Short mmCIF file of N, CA and C in Angstrom, two decimals:
data_model
loop_
_atom_site.label_atom_id
_atom_site.label_comp_id
_atom_site.label_asym_id
_atom_site.label_seq_id
_atom_site.Cartn_x
_atom_site.Cartn_y
_atom_site.Cartn_z
N MET S 97 -45.35 -5.22 -100.85
CA MET S 97 -44.77 -4.32 -99.88
C MET S 97 -43.38 -4.84 -99.51
N PRO S 98 -42.33 -4.00 -99.59
CA PRO S 98 -40.99 -4.46 -99.24
C PRO S 98 -40.90 -4.84 -97.76
N ILE S 99 -39.97 -5.72 -97.47
CA ILE S 99 -39.75 -6.13 -96.10
C ILE S 99 -39.10 -4.98 -95.34
N PRO S 100 -39.68 -4.59 -94.20
CA PRO S 100 -39.12 -3.47 -93.45
C PRO S 100 -37.78 -3.82 -92.80
N GLU S 101 -36.99 -2.81 -92.55
CA GLU S 101 -35.67 -2.98 -91.96
C GLU S 101 -35.73 -3.69 -90.62
N HIS S 102 -36.78 -3.49 -89.83
CA HIS S 102 -36.84 -4.05 -88.49
C HIS S 102 -37.28 -5.51 -88.44
N SER S 103 -37.57 -6.09 -89.60
CA SER S 103 -37.93 -7.51 -89.58
C SER S 103 -36.65 -8.33 -89.47
N THR S 104 -36.78 -9.56 -89.02
CA THR S 104 -35.63 -10.43 -88.86
C THR S 104 -35.79 -11.66 -89.74
N THR S 105 -34.67 -12.25 -90.09
CA THR S 105 -34.69 -13.48 -90.88
C THR S 105 -34.33 -14.63 -89.98
N GLN S 106 -35.14 -15.66 -90.00
CA GLN S 106 -34.85 -16.90 -89.29
C GLN S 106 -34.52 -17.95 -90.34
N TRP S 107 -33.29 -18.48 -90.28
CA TRP S 107 -32.86 -19.50 -91.23
C TRP S 107 -33.23 -20.86 -90.69
N GLN S 108 -33.77 -21.70 -91.54
CA GLN S 108 -34.16 -23.06 -91.16
C GLN S 108 -33.58 -24.04 -92.17
N TRP S 109 -32.70 -24.91 -91.71
CA TRP S 109 -32.20 -26.00 -92.54
C TRP S 109 -33.00 -27.24 -92.22
N SER S 110 -33.46 -27.94 -93.24
CA SER S 110 -34.21 -29.19 -93.04
C SER S 110 -33.90 -30.15 -94.17
N ARG S 111 -33.80 -31.42 -93.80
CA ARG S 111 -33.84 -32.48 -94.81
C ARG S 111 -35.30 -32.65 -95.19
N PHE S 112 -35.57 -33.30 -96.29
CA PHE S 112 -36.95 -33.43 -96.78
C PHE S 112 -37.87 -34.03 -95.71
N ASP S 113 -37.41 -35.12 -95.08
CA ASP S 113 -38.25 -35.81 -94.09
C ASP S 113 -38.47 -34.98 -92.83
N GLN S 114 -37.69 -33.93 -92.63
CA GLN S 114 -37.83 -33.07 -91.45
C GLN S 114 -38.77 -31.89 -91.70
N LEU S 115 -39.11 -31.64 -92.95
CA LEU S 115 -39.99 -30.52 -93.27
C LEU S 115 -41.40 -30.80 -92.75
N GLY S 116 -41.96 -29.85 -92.04
CA GLY S 116 -43.35 -29.97 -91.64
C GLY S 116 -44.25 -29.70 -92.84
N LEU S 117 -45.49 -30.08 -92.74
CA LEU S 117 -46.42 -29.88 -93.85
C LEU S 117 -46.56 -28.40 -94.21
N HIS S 118 -46.61 -27.52 -93.22
CA HIS S 118 -46.76 -26.09 -93.49
C HIS S 118 -45.50 -25.52 -94.15
N ASP S 119 -44.33 -26.02 -93.74
CA ASP S 119 -43.08 -25.57 -94.35
C ASP S 119 -43.00 -26.03 -95.80
N LEU S 120 -43.35 -27.29 -96.05
CA LEU S 120 -43.34 -27.82 -97.41
C LEU S 120 -44.32 -27.06 -98.30
N TYR S 121 -45.50 -26.79 -97.78
CA TYR S 121 -46.50 -26.03 -98.53
C TYR S 121 -45.95 -24.64 -98.87
N ALA S 122 -45.34 -23.98 -97.89
CA ALA S 122 -44.81 -22.62 -98.10
C ALA S 122 -43.71 -22.61 -99.15
N LEU S 123 -42.80 -23.58 -99.12
CA LEU S 123 -41.70 -23.56 -100.09
C LEU S 123 -42.20 -23.90 -101.49
N LEU S 124 -43.14 -24.82 -101.60
CA LEU S 124 -43.69 -25.13 -102.92
C LEU S 124 -44.50 -23.96 -103.46
N ALA S 125 -45.23 -23.28 -102.58
CA ALA S 125 -46.01 -22.11 -103.01
C ALA S 125 -45.10 -20.99 -103.50
N LEU S 126 -43.98 -20.74 -102.79
CA LEU S 126 -43.05 -19.70 -103.21
C LEU S 126 -42.40 -20.07 -104.54
N ARG S 127 -41.96 -21.30 -104.69
CA ARG S 127 -41.37 -21.73 -105.95
C ARG S 127 -42.36 -21.58 -107.10
N GLN S 128 -43.61 -21.98 -106.88
CA GLN S 128 -44.62 -21.86 -107.92
C GLN S 128 -44.92 -20.40 -108.24
N ALA S 129 -45.04 -19.56 -107.22
CA ALA S 129 -45.36 -18.15 -107.44
C ALA S 129 -44.31 -17.46 -108.32
N VAL S 130 -43.04 -17.79 -108.09
CA VAL S 130 -41.97 -17.13 -108.85
C VAL S 130 -41.66 -17.86 -110.15
N PHE S 131 -41.35 -19.14 -110.07
CA PHE S 131 -40.88 -19.86 -111.26
C PHE S 131 -41.98 -20.14 -112.28
N VAL S 132 -43.18 -20.42 -111.82
CA VAL S 132 -44.25 -20.78 -112.75
C VAL S 132 -45.10 -19.57 -113.11
N VAL S 133 -45.57 -18.84 -112.11
CA VAL S 133 -46.50 -17.73 -112.38
C VAL S 133 -45.75 -16.48 -112.83
N GLU S 134 -44.86 -15.94 -111.99
CA GLU S 134 -44.16 -14.69 -112.33
C GLU S 134 -43.33 -14.82 -113.60
N GLN S 135 -42.58 -15.92 -113.72
CA GLN S 135 -41.72 -16.09 -114.89
C GLN S 135 -42.45 -16.76 -116.05
N ALA S 136 -43.74 -17.03 -115.88
CA ALA S 136 -44.57 -17.63 -116.92
C ALA S 136 -43.88 -18.84 -117.55
N CYS S 137 -43.46 -19.75 -116.71
CA CYS S 137 -42.67 -20.89 -117.14
C CYS S 137 -43.36 -22.18 -116.72
N LEU S 138 -43.85 -22.91 -117.69
CA LEU S 138 -44.46 -24.20 -117.40
C LEU S 138 -43.37 -25.26 -117.39
N PHE S 139 -43.10 -25.80 -116.20
CA PHE S 139 -42.09 -26.84 -116.08
C PHE S 139 -42.43 -27.71 -114.89
N GLN S 140 -41.78 -28.85 -114.79
CA GLN S 140 -42.02 -29.80 -113.71
C GLN S 140 -41.15 -29.41 -112.52
N ASP S 141 -41.66 -28.57 -111.64
CA ASP S 141 -40.89 -28.12 -110.48
C ASP S 141 -40.59 -29.28 -109.53
N ILE S 142 -41.57 -30.10 -109.27
CA ILE S 142 -41.37 -31.25 -108.39
C ILE S 142 -40.71 -32.33 -109.25
N ASP S 143 -39.38 -32.43 -109.09
CA ASP S 143 -38.56 -33.21 -110.02
C ASP S 143 -37.91 -34.45 -109.43
N GLY S 144 -38.27 -34.81 -108.20
CA GLY S 144 -37.68 -35.99 -107.58
C GLY S 144 -36.38 -35.72 -106.85
N ALA S 145 -35.85 -34.51 -106.92
CA ALA S 145 -34.58 -34.20 -106.24
C ALA S 145 -34.79 -33.64 -104.84
N ASP S 146 -36.00 -33.23 -104.51
CA ASP S 146 -36.24 -32.65 -103.18
C ASP S 146 -35.96 -33.65 -102.06
N GLN S 147 -36.26 -34.92 -102.27
CA GLN S 147 -36.09 -35.91 -101.22
C GLN S 147 -34.62 -36.09 -100.82
N ALA S 148 -33.69 -35.87 -101.73
CA ALA S 148 -32.27 -36.04 -101.44
C ALA S 148 -31.61 -34.75 -100.94
N SER S 149 -32.33 -33.64 -100.98
CA SER S 149 -31.75 -32.32 -100.76
C SER S 149 -31.82 -31.84 -99.32
N TRP S 150 -30.94 -30.89 -99.04
CA TRP S 150 -31.07 -30.06 -97.84
C TRP S 150 -31.84 -28.83 -98.28
N HIS S 151 -32.77 -28.37 -97.47
CA HIS S 151 -33.62 -27.23 -97.82
C HIS S 151 -33.34 -26.09 -96.85
N LEU S 152 -33.09 -24.91 -97.41
CA LEU S 152 -32.88 -23.71 -96.60
C LEU S 152 -34.07 -22.78 -96.79
N LEU S 153 -34.76 -22.51 -95.72
CA LEU S 153 -35.91 -21.63 -95.73
C LEU S 153 -35.56 -20.36 -94.96
N GLY S 154 -35.78 -19.22 -95.57
CA GLY S 154 -35.52 -17.93 -94.93
C GLY S 154 -36.84 -17.30 -94.55
N TRP S 155 -37.18 -17.36 -93.29
CA TRP S 155 -38.45 -16.83 -92.79
C TRP S 155 -38.26 -15.39 -92.35
N GLN S 156 -39.13 -14.52 -92.78
CA GLN S 156 -39.18 -13.14 -92.30
C GLN S 156 -40.23 -13.09 -91.22
N VAL S 157 -39.86 -12.51 -90.08
CA VAL S 157 -40.78 -12.42 -88.95
C VAL S 157 -41.06 -10.95 -88.69
N ARG S 158 -42.33 -10.61 -88.75
CA ARG S 158 -42.75 -9.24 -88.47
C ARG S 158 -44.04 -9.29 -87.68
N ASP S 159 -44.05 -8.59 -86.58
CA ASP S 159 -45.24 -8.55 -85.72
C ASP S 159 -45.72 -9.95 -85.37
N GLY S 160 -44.76 -10.85 -85.12
CA GLY S 160 -45.09 -12.21 -84.73
C GLY S 160 -45.53 -13.13 -85.85
N GLN S 161 -45.63 -12.60 -87.07
CA GLN S 161 -46.05 -13.41 -88.22
C GLN S 161 -44.83 -13.87 -89.01
N ARG S 162 -44.81 -15.12 -89.39
CA ARG S 162 -43.70 -15.73 -90.11
C ARG S 162 -44.11 -15.93 -91.56
N THR S 163 -43.30 -15.37 -92.50
CA THR S 163 -43.57 -15.50 -93.93
C THR S 163 -42.31 -16.00 -94.61
N LEU S 164 -42.45 -16.96 -95.51
CA LEU S 164 -41.29 -17.47 -96.25
C LEU S 164 -40.90 -16.44 -97.31
N ALA S 165 -39.71 -15.88 -97.17
CA ALA S 165 -39.25 -14.82 -98.06
C ALA S 165 -38.16 -15.29 -99.00
N ALA S 166 -37.49 -16.41 -98.68
CA ALA S 166 -36.40 -16.89 -99.52
C ALA S 166 -36.22 -18.39 -99.30
N TYR S 167 -35.70 -19.05 -100.33
CA TYR S 167 -35.55 -20.50 -100.27
C TYR S 167 -34.49 -20.94 -101.28
N LEU S 168 -33.79 -22.02 -100.94
CA LEU S 168 -32.95 -22.74 -101.90
C LEU S 168 -32.80 -24.17 -101.43
N ARG S 169 -32.31 -25.00 -102.34
CA ARG S 169 -32.01 -26.38 -101.95
C ARG S 169 -30.57 -26.70 -102.35
N CYS S 170 -29.93 -27.51 -101.54
CA CYS S 170 -28.58 -27.99 -101.80
C CYS S 170 -28.66 -29.49 -102.06
N LEU S 171 -28.10 -29.88 -103.19
CA LEU S 171 -28.17 -31.28 -103.60
C LEU S 171 -26.80 -31.93 -103.42
N PRO S 172 -26.77 -33.12 -102.84
CA PRO S 172 -25.49 -33.80 -102.66
C PRO S 172 -24.91 -34.24 -104.00
N PRO S 173 -23.60 -34.49 -104.03
CA PRO S 173 -22.97 -34.95 -105.27
C PRO S 173 -23.71 -36.18 -105.81
N GLY S 174 -23.83 -36.22 -107.15
CA GLY S 174 -24.46 -37.36 -107.79
C GLY S 174 -25.97 -37.27 -107.91
N THR S 175 -26.58 -36.22 -107.38
CA THR S 175 -28.04 -36.08 -107.46
C THR S 175 -28.44 -35.50 -108.81
N LYS S 176 -27.91 -34.34 -109.13
CA LYS S 176 -28.20 -33.70 -110.43
C LYS S 176 -26.94 -33.67 -111.30
N TYR S 177 -25.82 -33.40 -110.67
CA TYR S 177 -24.51 -33.34 -111.33
C TYR S 177 -23.56 -34.25 -110.54
N PRO S 178 -22.40 -34.56 -111.11
CA PRO S 178 -21.40 -35.29 -110.32
C PRO S 178 -20.99 -34.49 -109.07
N GLU S 179 -20.99 -33.16 -109.20
CA GLU S 179 -20.65 -32.29 -108.07
C GLU S 179 -21.89 -32.04 -107.21
N ALA S 180 -21.67 -31.53 -106.01
CA ALA S 180 -22.78 -31.00 -105.21
C ALA S 180 -23.33 -29.80 -105.97
N SER S 181 -24.58 -29.45 -105.72
CA SER S 181 -25.15 -28.32 -106.44
C SER S 181 -26.16 -27.55 -105.59
N ILE S 182 -26.42 -26.35 -106.04
CA ILE S 182 -27.42 -25.49 -105.41
C ILE S 182 -28.46 -25.17 -106.47
N GLY S 183 -29.72 -25.20 -106.08
CA GLY S 183 -30.77 -24.93 -107.04
C GLY S 183 -32.02 -24.37 -106.39
N ARG S 184 -32.98 -24.03 -107.25
CA ARG S 184 -34.27 -23.47 -106.84
C ARG S 184 -34.07 -22.25 -105.93
N VAL S 185 -33.09 -21.44 -106.26
CA VAL S 185 -32.80 -20.23 -105.48
C VAL S 185 -33.89 -19.21 -105.79
N VAL S 186 -34.61 -18.78 -104.76
CA VAL S 186 -35.76 -17.91 -104.99
C VAL S 186 -35.98 -16.95 -103.83
N SER S 187 -36.34 -15.73 -104.17
CA SER S 187 -36.73 -14.72 -103.19
C SER S 187 -38.12 -14.23 -103.54
N ALA S 188 -38.92 -14.00 -102.51
CA ALA S 188 -40.26 -13.43 -102.72
C ALA S 188 -40.10 -12.01 -103.26
N VAL S 189 -41.07 -11.57 -104.01
CA VAL S 189 -41.05 -10.21 -104.58
C VAL S 189 -40.79 -9.19 -103.48
N SER S 190 -41.42 -9.36 -102.33
CA SER S 190 -41.28 -8.39 -101.23
C SER S 190 -39.88 -8.34 -100.64
N ALA S 191 -39.06 -9.35 -100.90
CA ALA S 191 -37.71 -9.40 -100.33
C ALA S 191 -36.63 -8.91 -101.28
N ARG S 192 -36.97 -8.67 -102.52
CA ARG S 192 -35.96 -8.29 -103.51
C ARG S 192 -35.43 -6.89 -103.24
N GLY S 193 -34.14 -6.73 -103.46
CA GLY S 193 -33.50 -5.44 -103.25
C GLY S 193 -33.14 -5.17 -101.80
N THR S 194 -33.31 -6.17 -100.94
CA THR S 194 -33.02 -6.00 -99.51
C THR S 194 -31.71 -6.65 -99.08
N GLY S 195 -31.08 -7.41 -100.00
CA GLY S 195 -29.87 -8.15 -99.65
C GLY S 195 -30.17 -9.56 -99.17
N LEU S 196 -31.44 -9.90 -99.06
CA LEU S 196 -31.80 -11.23 -98.56
C LEU S 196 -31.34 -12.33 -99.52
N GLY S 197 -31.41 -12.10 -100.82
CA GLY S 197 -30.96 -13.10 -101.78
C GLY S 197 -29.48 -13.41 -101.63
N ARG S 198 -28.69 -12.38 -101.41
CA ARG S 198 -27.24 -12.58 -101.19
C ARG S 198 -27.01 -13.35 -99.89
N ALA S 199 -27.75 -12.99 -98.84
CA ALA S 199 -27.61 -13.69 -97.56
C ALA S 199 -28.03 -15.15 -97.70
N LEU S 200 -29.12 -15.40 -98.43
CA LEU S 200 -29.60 -16.75 -98.68
C LEU S 200 -28.54 -17.59 -99.37
N PHE S 201 -28.00 -17.05 -100.46
CA PHE S 201 -27.02 -17.83 -101.23
C PHE S 201 -25.75 -18.06 -100.42
N SER S 202 -25.35 -17.07 -99.65
CA SER S 202 -24.17 -17.21 -98.80
C SER S 202 -24.37 -18.34 -97.78
N GLU S 203 -25.55 -18.41 -97.18
CA GLU S 203 -25.87 -19.49 -96.23
C GLU S 203 -25.82 -20.86 -96.92
N GLY S 204 -26.39 -20.93 -98.12
CA GLY S 204 -26.39 -22.19 -98.85
C GLY S 204 -24.99 -22.65 -99.22
N LEU S 205 -24.19 -21.72 -99.70
CA LEU S 205 -22.81 -22.03 -100.07
C LEU S 205 -22.00 -22.48 -98.85
N LYS S 206 -22.16 -21.77 -97.75
CA LYS S 206 -21.46 -22.12 -96.51
C LYS S 206 -21.82 -23.55 -96.08
N HIS S 207 -23.09 -23.90 -96.19
CA HIS S 207 -23.54 -25.24 -95.82
C HIS S 207 -22.86 -26.31 -96.69
N LEU S 208 -22.87 -26.09 -98.01
CA LEU S 208 -22.26 -27.09 -98.90
C LEU S 208 -20.76 -27.21 -98.66
N LEU S 209 -20.11 -26.11 -98.36
CA LEU S 209 -18.67 -26.17 -98.08
C LEU S 209 -18.38 -26.96 -96.81
N GLN S 210 -19.33 -26.96 -95.87
CA GLN S 210 -19.17 -27.74 -94.64
C GLN S 210 -19.46 -29.22 -94.85
N VAL S 211 -20.53 -29.54 -95.58
CA VAL S 211 -20.91 -30.95 -95.73
C VAL S 211 -20.20 -31.64 -96.89
N CYS S 212 -19.64 -30.87 -97.81
CA CYS S 212 -18.90 -31.42 -98.96
C CYS S 212 -17.56 -30.71 -99.07
N PRO S 213 -16.72 -30.78 -98.03
CA PRO S 213 -15.46 -30.02 -98.07
C PRO S 213 -14.54 -30.46 -99.20
N GLY S 214 -13.87 -29.48 -99.79
CA GLY S 214 -12.90 -29.77 -100.82
C GLY S 214 -13.49 -30.22 -102.15
N GLN S 215 -14.79 -30.01 -102.35
CA GLN S 215 -15.42 -30.43 -103.59
C GLN S 215 -15.92 -29.23 -104.38
N ALA S 216 -15.97 -29.39 -105.68
CA ALA S 216 -16.53 -28.36 -106.55
C ALA S 216 -18.05 -28.33 -106.38
N ILE S 217 -18.65 -27.20 -106.73
CA ILE S 217 -20.10 -27.03 -106.66
C ILE S 217 -20.56 -26.50 -108.00
N ARG S 218 -21.69 -27.01 -108.49
CA ARG S 218 -22.21 -26.62 -109.80
C ARG S 218 -23.64 -26.12 -109.65
N LEU S 219 -24.04 -25.27 -110.59
CA LEU S 219 -25.42 -24.83 -110.65
C LEU S 219 -25.79 -24.45 -112.07
N ALA S 220 -27.09 -24.47 -112.33
CA ALA S 220 -27.64 -23.98 -113.60
C ALA S 220 -28.22 -22.61 -113.28
N ALA S 221 -27.61 -21.57 -113.82
CA ALA S 221 -28.00 -20.20 -113.50
C ALA S 221 -28.81 -19.59 -114.62
N GLN S 222 -29.84 -18.84 -114.25
CA GLN S 222 -30.47 -18.01 -115.26
C GLN S 222 -29.39 -17.04 -115.72
N GLN S 223 -29.25 -16.89 -117.01
CA GLN S 223 -28.13 -16.11 -117.55
C GLN S 223 -28.09 -14.69 -117.01
N ARG S 224 -29.24 -14.09 -116.74
CA ARG S 224 -29.28 -12.72 -116.22
C ARG S 224 -28.67 -12.61 -114.82
N LEU S 225 -28.48 -13.75 -114.13
CA LEU S 225 -27.91 -13.76 -112.79
C LEU S 225 -26.46 -14.25 -112.76
N GLU S 226 -25.87 -14.35 -113.94
CA GLU S 226 -24.49 -14.85 -114.06
C GLU S 226 -23.53 -14.04 -113.20
N GLY S 227 -23.64 -12.72 -113.21
CA GLY S 227 -22.76 -11.87 -112.41
C GLY S 227 -22.94 -12.08 -110.92
N PHE S 228 -24.18 -12.29 -110.48
CA PHE S 228 -24.46 -12.56 -109.07
C PHE S 228 -23.69 -13.79 -108.60
N TYR S 229 -23.82 -14.89 -109.34
CA TYR S 229 -23.15 -16.13 -108.96
C TYR S 229 -21.63 -16.02 -109.11
N ALA S 230 -21.17 -15.28 -110.10
CA ALA S 230 -19.73 -15.07 -110.27
C ALA S 230 -19.14 -14.38 -109.03
N SER S 231 -19.94 -13.53 -108.38
CA SER S 231 -19.44 -12.84 -107.18
C SER S 231 -19.18 -13.80 -106.03
N PHE S 232 -19.67 -15.03 -106.13
CA PHE S 232 -19.42 -16.06 -105.12
C PHE S 232 -18.37 -17.07 -105.58
N GLY S 233 -17.66 -16.76 -106.67
CA GLY S 233 -16.59 -17.62 -107.14
C GLY S 233 -17.00 -18.63 -108.20
N PHE S 234 -18.22 -18.54 -108.71
CA PHE S 234 -18.66 -19.46 -109.76
C PHE S 234 -18.19 -18.96 -111.12
N VAL S 235 -17.81 -19.89 -111.98
CA VAL S 235 -17.29 -19.58 -113.31
C VAL S 235 -18.20 -20.28 -114.33
N THR S 236 -18.57 -19.55 -115.36
CA THR S 236 -19.42 -20.12 -116.41
C THR S 236 -18.67 -21.24 -117.11
N CYS S 237 -19.34 -22.38 -117.28
CA CYS S 237 -18.69 -23.55 -117.88
C CYS S 237 -19.51 -24.14 -119.02
N SER S 238 -20.45 -23.37 -119.55
CA SER S 238 -21.22 -23.85 -120.71
C SER S 238 -21.61 -22.65 -121.56
N ALA S 239 -21.98 -22.95 -122.77
CA ALA S 239 -22.60 -21.92 -123.60
C ALA S 239 -24.01 -21.67 -123.06
N ALA S 240 -24.58 -20.54 -123.40
CA ALA S 240 -25.95 -20.25 -123.00
C ALA S 240 -26.89 -21.25 -123.68
N TYR S 241 -27.90 -21.69 -122.95
CA TYR S 241 -28.88 -22.60 -123.51
C TYR S 241 -30.27 -22.22 -122.99
N LEU S 242 -31.25 -22.53 -123.79
CA LEU S 242 -32.63 -22.20 -123.46
C LEU S 242 -33.25 -23.38 -122.71
N GLU S 243 -33.67 -23.13 -121.49
CA GLU S 243 -34.34 -24.15 -120.69
C GLU S 243 -35.65 -23.56 -120.18
N ASP S 244 -36.74 -24.18 -120.51
CA ASP S 244 -38.07 -23.71 -120.10
C ASP S 244 -38.30 -22.25 -120.50
N ASP S 245 -37.85 -21.90 -121.69
CA ASP S 245 -38.00 -20.56 -122.26
C ASP S 245 -37.23 -19.47 -121.51
N ILE S 246 -36.23 -19.85 -120.73
CA ILE S 246 -35.36 -18.90 -120.02
C ILE S 246 -33.92 -19.26 -120.34
N TRP S 247 -33.10 -18.26 -120.70
CA TRP S 247 -31.69 -18.51 -121.00
C TRP S 247 -30.94 -18.82 -119.72
N HIS S 248 -30.17 -19.91 -119.77
CA HIS S 248 -29.37 -20.39 -118.64
C HIS S 248 -27.93 -20.59 -119.07
N VAL S 249 -27.06 -20.67 -118.09
CA VAL S 249 -25.68 -21.13 -118.26
C VAL S 249 -25.34 -22.03 -117.08
N ASP S 250 -24.52 -23.02 -117.32
CA ASP S 250 -24.00 -23.82 -116.21
C ASP S 250 -22.80 -23.09 -115.63
N MET S 251 -22.72 -23.11 -114.30
CA MET S 251 -21.61 -22.45 -113.62
C MET S 251 -21.05 -23.43 -112.58
N ARG S 252 -19.75 -23.30 -112.35
CA ARG S 252 -19.06 -24.23 -111.45
C ARG S 252 -18.12 -23.42 -110.55
N ARG S 253 -18.13 -23.76 -109.29
CA ARG S 253 -17.20 -23.17 -108.33
C ARG S 253 -16.14 -24.24 -108.06
N PRO S 254 -14.89 -23.97 -108.45
CA PRO S 254 -13.85 -24.97 -108.27
C PRO S 254 -13.65 -25.31 -106.79
N ALA S 255 -13.17 -26.51 -106.55
CA ALA S 255 -12.94 -26.97 -105.18
C ALA S 255 -11.97 -26.07 -104.44
N ASP S 256 -11.04 -25.46 -105.15
CA ASP S 256 -10.01 -24.65 -104.50
C ASP S 256 -10.38 -23.17 -104.44
N ALA S 257 -11.62 -22.81 -104.76
CA ALA S 257 -12.02 -21.39 -104.78
C ALA S 257 -12.13 -20.82 -103.36
#
């Protein structure tokens, strides 16, 4: 069921050690539901980078109930790439087509620009989302490659973008 117009999004930024057990469970469940089950992709989601990351959780609140509808993580420079990076960008099926994914990514990008001013940002994008990330100033910087049976490209947002 799509998220109704009258629901609100509550953004929550947390470092790994600040995540409550229920929040951690919700974000891992959402990542597994989309990346492993929906995309039929067997891969090691828990990769050791969560502990160094900032986590953005987008909670949808309706009738007093809170549901995790969107999530991403921001990695500091030197964690995955020399640059800061954004990864594990995911929206629940119910949130797609509502603009929540764009709002999520905008929040993540804004955060990295604040904590890593004047630095480039890199990400590994599913190739089908190349245009989405390009709309935020990211430029493709690799040939397409197959990762976990999904075509990806590396994209980089220059420091001066």
